[in-house]
mmCIF file of C-alpha atoms in Angstrom:
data_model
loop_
_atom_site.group_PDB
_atom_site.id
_atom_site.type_symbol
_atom_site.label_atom_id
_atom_site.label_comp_id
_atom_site.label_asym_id
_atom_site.label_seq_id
_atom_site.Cartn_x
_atom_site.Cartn_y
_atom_site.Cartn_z
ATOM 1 C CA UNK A 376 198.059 188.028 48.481
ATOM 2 C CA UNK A 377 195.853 185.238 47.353
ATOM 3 C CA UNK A 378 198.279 182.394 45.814
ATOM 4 C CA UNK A 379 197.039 178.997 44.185
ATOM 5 C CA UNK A 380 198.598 176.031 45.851
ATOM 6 C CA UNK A 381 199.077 172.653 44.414
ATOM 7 C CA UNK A 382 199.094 169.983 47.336
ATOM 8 C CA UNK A 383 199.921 166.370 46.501
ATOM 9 C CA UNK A 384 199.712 163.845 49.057
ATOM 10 C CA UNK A 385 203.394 161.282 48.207
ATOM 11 C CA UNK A 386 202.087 158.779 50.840
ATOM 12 C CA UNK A 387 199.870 156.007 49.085
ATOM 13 C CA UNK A 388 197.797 155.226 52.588
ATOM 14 C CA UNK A 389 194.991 157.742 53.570
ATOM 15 C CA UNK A 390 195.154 156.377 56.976
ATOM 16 C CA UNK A 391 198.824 157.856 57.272
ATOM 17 C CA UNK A 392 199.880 160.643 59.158
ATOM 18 C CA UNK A 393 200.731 162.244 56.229
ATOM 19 C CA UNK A 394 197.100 162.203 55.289
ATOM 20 C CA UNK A 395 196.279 164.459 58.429
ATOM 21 C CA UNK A 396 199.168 167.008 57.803
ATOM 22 C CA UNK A 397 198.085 167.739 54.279
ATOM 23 C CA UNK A 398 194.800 168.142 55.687
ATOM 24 C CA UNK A 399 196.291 170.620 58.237
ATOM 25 C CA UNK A 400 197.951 172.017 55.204
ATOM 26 C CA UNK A 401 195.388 172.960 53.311
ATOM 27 C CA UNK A 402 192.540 173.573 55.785
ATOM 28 C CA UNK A 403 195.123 176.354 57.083
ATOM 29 C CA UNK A 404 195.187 177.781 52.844
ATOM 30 C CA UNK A 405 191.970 177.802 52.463
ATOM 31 C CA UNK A 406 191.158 179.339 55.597
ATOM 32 C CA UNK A 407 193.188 182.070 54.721
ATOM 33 C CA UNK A 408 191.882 182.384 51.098
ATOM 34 C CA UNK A 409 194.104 181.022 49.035
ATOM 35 C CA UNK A 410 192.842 178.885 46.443
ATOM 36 C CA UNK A 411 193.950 175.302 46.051
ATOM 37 C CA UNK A 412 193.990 172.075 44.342
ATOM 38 C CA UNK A 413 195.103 168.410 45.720
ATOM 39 C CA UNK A 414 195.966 165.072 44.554
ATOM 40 C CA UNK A 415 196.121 162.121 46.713
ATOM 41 C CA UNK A 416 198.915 159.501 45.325
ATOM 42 C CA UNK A 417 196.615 156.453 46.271
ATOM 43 C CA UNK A 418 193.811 157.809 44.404
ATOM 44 C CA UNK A 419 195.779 158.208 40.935
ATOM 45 C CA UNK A 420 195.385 155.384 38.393
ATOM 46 C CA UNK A 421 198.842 155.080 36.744
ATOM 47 C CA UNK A 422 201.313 152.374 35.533
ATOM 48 C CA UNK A 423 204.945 153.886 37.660
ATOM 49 C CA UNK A 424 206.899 152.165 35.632
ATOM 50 C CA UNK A 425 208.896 154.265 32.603
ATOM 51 C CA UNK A 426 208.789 151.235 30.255
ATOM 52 C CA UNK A 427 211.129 152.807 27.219
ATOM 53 C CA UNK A 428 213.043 155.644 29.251
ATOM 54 C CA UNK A 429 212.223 158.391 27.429
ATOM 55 C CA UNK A 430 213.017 156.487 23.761
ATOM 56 C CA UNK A 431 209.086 155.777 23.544
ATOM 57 C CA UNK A 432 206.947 157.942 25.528
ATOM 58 C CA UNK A 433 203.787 156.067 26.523
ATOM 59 C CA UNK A 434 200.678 157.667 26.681
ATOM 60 C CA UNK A 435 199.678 159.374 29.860
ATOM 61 C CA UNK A 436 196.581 158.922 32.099
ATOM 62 C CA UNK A 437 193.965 160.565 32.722
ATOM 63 C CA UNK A 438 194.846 161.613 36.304
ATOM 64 C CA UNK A 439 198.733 161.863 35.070
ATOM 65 C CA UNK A 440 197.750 164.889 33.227
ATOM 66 C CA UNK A 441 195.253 166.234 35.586
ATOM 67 C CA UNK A 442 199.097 166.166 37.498
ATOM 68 C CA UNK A 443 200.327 167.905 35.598
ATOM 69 C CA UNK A 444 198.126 170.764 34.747
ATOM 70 C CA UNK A 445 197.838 171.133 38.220
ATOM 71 C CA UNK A 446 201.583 171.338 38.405
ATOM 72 C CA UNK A 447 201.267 174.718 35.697
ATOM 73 C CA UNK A 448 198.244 175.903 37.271
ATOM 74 C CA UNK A 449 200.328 176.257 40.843
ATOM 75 C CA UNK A 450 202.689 179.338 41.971
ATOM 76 C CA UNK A 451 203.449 176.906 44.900
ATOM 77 C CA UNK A 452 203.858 173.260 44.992
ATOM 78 C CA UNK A 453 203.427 171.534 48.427
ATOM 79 C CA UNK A 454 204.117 167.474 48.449
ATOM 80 C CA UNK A 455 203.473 165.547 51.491
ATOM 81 C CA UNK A 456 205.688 161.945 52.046
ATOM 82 C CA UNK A 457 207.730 159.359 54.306
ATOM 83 C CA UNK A 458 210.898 158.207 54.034
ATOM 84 C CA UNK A 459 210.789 154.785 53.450
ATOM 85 C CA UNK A 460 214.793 153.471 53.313
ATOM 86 C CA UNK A 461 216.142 157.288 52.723
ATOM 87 C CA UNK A 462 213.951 157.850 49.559
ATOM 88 C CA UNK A 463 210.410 158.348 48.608
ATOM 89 C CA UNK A 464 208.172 155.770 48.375
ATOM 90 C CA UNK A 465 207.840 153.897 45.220
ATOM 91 C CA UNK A 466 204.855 154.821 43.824
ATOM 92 C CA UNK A 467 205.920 158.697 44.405
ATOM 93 C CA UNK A 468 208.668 158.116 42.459
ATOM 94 C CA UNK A 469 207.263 156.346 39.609
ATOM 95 C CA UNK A 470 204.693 159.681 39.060
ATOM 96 C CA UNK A 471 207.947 161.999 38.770
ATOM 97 C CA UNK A 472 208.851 159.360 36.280
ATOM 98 C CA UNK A 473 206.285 158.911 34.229
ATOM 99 C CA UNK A 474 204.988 162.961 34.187
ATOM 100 C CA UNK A 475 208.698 165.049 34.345
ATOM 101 C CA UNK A 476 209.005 164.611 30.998
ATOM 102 C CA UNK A 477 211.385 166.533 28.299
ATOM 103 C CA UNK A 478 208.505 169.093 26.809
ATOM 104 C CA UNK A 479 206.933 169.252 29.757
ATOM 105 C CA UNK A 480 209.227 170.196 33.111
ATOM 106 C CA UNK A 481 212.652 170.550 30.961
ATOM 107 C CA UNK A 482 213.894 170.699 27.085
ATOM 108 C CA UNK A 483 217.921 170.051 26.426
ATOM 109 C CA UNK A 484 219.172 172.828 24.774
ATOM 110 C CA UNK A 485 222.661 171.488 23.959
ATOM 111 C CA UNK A 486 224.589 168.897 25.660
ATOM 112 C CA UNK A 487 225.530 170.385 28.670
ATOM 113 C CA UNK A 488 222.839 172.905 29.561
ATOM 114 C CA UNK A 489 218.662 172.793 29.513
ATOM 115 C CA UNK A 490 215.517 175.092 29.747
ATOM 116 C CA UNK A 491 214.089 174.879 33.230
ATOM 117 C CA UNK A 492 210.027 174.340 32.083
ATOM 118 C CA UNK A 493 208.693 175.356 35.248
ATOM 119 C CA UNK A 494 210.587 178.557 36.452
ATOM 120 C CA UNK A 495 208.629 180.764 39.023
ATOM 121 C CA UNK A 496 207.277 178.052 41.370
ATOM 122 C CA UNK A 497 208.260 177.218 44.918
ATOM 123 C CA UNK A 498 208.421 174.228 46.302
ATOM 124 C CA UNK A 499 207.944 172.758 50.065
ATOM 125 C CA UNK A 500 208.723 169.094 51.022
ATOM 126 C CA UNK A 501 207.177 167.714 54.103
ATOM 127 C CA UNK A 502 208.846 164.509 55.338
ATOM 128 C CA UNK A 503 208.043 162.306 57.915
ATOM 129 C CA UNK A 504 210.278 159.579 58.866
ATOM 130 C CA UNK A 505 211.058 156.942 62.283
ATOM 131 C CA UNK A 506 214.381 157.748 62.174
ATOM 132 C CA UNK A 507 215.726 161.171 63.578
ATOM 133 C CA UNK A 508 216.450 163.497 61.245
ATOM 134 C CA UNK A 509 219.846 164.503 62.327
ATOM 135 C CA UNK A 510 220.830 160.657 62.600
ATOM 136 C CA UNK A 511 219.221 159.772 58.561
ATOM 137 C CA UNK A 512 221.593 162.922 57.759
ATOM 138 C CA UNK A 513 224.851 161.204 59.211
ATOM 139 C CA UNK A 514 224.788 157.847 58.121
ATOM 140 C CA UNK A 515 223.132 158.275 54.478
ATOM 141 C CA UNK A 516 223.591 162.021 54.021
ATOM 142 C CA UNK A 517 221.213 164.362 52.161
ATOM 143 C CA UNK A 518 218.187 162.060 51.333
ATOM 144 C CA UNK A 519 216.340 164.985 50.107
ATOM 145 C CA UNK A 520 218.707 165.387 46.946
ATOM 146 C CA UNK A 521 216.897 162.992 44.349
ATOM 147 C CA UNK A 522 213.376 165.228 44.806
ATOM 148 C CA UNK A 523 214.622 168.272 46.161
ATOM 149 C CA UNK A 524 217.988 168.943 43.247
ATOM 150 C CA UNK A 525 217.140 166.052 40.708
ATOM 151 C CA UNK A 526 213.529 166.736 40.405
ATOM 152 C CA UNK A 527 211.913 170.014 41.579
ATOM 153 C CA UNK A 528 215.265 172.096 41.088
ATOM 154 C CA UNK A 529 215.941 170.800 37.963
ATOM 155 C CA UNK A 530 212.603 171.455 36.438
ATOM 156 C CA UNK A 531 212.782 175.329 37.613
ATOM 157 C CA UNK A 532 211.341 175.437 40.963
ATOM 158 C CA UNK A 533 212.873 177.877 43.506
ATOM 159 C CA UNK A 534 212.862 178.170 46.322
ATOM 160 C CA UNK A 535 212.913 175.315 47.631
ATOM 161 C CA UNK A 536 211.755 174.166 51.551
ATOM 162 C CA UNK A 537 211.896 170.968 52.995
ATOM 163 C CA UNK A 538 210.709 170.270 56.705
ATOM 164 C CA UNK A 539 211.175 166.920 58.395
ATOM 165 C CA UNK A 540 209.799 165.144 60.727
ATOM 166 C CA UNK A 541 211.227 162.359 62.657
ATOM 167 C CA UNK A 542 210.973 160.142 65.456
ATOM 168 C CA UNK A 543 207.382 159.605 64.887
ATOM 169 C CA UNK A 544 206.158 156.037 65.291
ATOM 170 C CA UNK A 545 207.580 155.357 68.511
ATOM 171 C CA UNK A 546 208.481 158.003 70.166
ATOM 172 C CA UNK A 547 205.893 160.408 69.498
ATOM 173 C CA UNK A 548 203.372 161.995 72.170
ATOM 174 C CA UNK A 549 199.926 163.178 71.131
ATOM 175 C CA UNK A 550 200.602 167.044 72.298
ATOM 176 C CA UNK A 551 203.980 166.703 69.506
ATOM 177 C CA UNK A 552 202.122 165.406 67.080
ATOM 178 C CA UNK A 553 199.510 168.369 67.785
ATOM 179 C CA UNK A 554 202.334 170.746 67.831
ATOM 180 C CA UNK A 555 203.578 169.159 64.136
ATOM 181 C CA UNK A 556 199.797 169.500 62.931
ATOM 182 C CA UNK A 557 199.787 172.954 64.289
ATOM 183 C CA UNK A 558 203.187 174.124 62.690
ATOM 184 C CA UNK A 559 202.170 172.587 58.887
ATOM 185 C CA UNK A 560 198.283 174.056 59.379
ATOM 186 C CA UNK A 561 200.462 177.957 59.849
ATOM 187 C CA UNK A 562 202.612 176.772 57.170
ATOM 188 C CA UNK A 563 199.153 176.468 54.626
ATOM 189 C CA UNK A 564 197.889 180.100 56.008
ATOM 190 C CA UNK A 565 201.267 181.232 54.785
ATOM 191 C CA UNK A 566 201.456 179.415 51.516
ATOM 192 C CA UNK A 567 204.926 178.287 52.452
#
């Protein structure tokens, strides 16, 4: 079954590996037939910065809206990122700020409980890192939390996947970074 895919590209360099394993990513989907859209982070034009909170909402961009119709549009929303200092990069960040807004991915309902917007969407975050997974998880815990429960979760998504990738700048061979393409370019023919 044919599923429309929403790929967005966290990393702000094209030049990143990132770049190459949202390639794989979707050359693997479309291959396969799904259909599917993509956004690369360094292309957007956007202020990041939430001036007000969410006291004055400031008008959105053009390409902040494209975002998010392409967020409704998907059944499955794929972003691709590093871990820079045990979060996502800046820029990343200040998107989710400026486009999860109340109306849009969530509406309080009372004080203590809210409509998820954006029910009946999975989610998979790719994220590559220098630092070994297992070691990032140790000293600073679960890094994924802010995107994976604060973000994506809260807005409705489910489920939710996250793959990581470590160890890459200096300790990584050519055949594992082939194996890593190869693993993400299945993951797109799957829609996973």
């Amino acid at each position: 079954m044919s599923k429309k895919i929403f790929i967005l590209l966290g990393h702000p360099d094209k030049d990143s590996f990132n770049f190459t394993l949202a390639d794989e990513y979707q050359r693997g989907a479309e291959e396969i037939g799904h259909e599917v859209r993509r956004m690369n982070l360094g292309d957007l034009k956007f202020d990041p910065i939430l001036h007000h909170g969410y006291r004055v909402i400031q008008e959105l961009e053009p390409d902040l809206r494209t975002f998010q119709e392409n967020v409704c549009w998907c059944d499955h929303f794929i972003i691709f990122y590093p871990s820079w200092w045990s979060t996502m990069p800046a820029l990343l960040k200040g998107l989710f700020d400026r486009t999860w807004l109340p109306g849009f991915a969530f509406c309080f309902t009372s004080e203590f409980t809210w409509q998820r917007s954006l029910k009946g969407r999975s989610a998979t975050m790719v994220i590559t890192s220098d630092t070994i997974p297992i070691v990032q998880r140790i000293i600073f815990g679960d890094t994924t939390n802010e995107l994976k429960k604060g973000i994506l979760w809260f807005a409705g998504f489910g489920p939710i996947r996250v793959l990581k990738f470590g160890y890459l700048k200096h300790f990584s061979s050519t055949a594992r970074r082939e194996r890593i393409k190869r693993k993400v370019f299945n993951l797109g023919r799957k829609a996973q």
